[in-house]
């Protein structure tokens, strides 16, 4: 299964406003997101 982290809507919200609620949720979820971890492996 291919992950679309580069096109993630939550990621774009984080980049626009890192302190927003959804932006903070995205930042929290990347700690265990298999798609995000696969970007760096």
Short mmCIF file of C-alpha atoms in Angstrom, two decimals:
data_model
loop_
_atom_site.label_atom_id
_atom_site.label_comp_id
_atom_site.label_asym_id
_atom_site.label_seq_id
_atom_site.Cartn_x
_atom_site.Cartn_y
_atom_site.Cartn_z
CA UNK A 1 0.00 0.00 0.00
CA UNK A 2 1.43 3.35 -1.02
CA UNK A 3 1.15 6.20 1.44
CA UNK A 4 0.44 9.70 0.21
CA UNK A 5 2.22 11.70 2.90
CA UNK A 6 3.38 14.29 0.37
CA UNK A 7 -0.25 15.01 -0.52
CA UNK A 8 -1.67 14.69 2.99
CA UNK A 9 -4.29 17.34 3.71
CA UNK A 10 -3.36 17.42 7.39
CA UNK A 11 0.28 17.98 6.48
CA UNK A 12 -0.63 20.96 4.29
CA UNK A 13 -2.68 22.41 7.16
CA UNK A 14 0.30 21.96 9.47
CA UNK A 15 2.59 23.75 7.03
CA UNK A 16 0.15 26.67 6.75
CA UNK A 17 -0.46 26.97 10.49
CA UNK A 18 1.55 24.63 12.77
CA UNK A 19 -0.26 25.85 15.88
CA UNK A 20 -3.75 25.02 14.63
CA UNK A 21 -5.58 22.11 16.24
CA UNK A 22 -5.41 19.96 13.09
CA UNK A 23 -1.78 20.95 12.57
CA UNK A 24 -0.91 19.84 16.09
CA UNK A 25 -2.85 16.59 15.52
CA UNK A 26 -0.77 15.88 12.40
CA UNK A 27 2.45 16.55 14.28
CA UNK A 28 1.34 14.17 17.05
CA UNK A 29 0.25 11.40 14.67
CA UNK A 30 3.54 11.26 12.72
CA UNK A 31 5.17 9.73 15.81
CA UNK A 32 3.53 6.42 14.89
CA UNK A 33 2.35 6.87 11.29
CA UNK A 34 3.76 4.02 9.16
CA UNK A 35 3.52 6.10 6.00
CA UNK A 36 5.53 8.97 7.44
CA UNK A 37 8.16 6.59 8.85
CA UNK A 38 8.54 4.90 5.46
CA UNK A 39 9.47 8.27 3.92
CA UNK A 40 12.67 8.25 5.99
CA UNK A 41 13.65 4.58 5.60
#
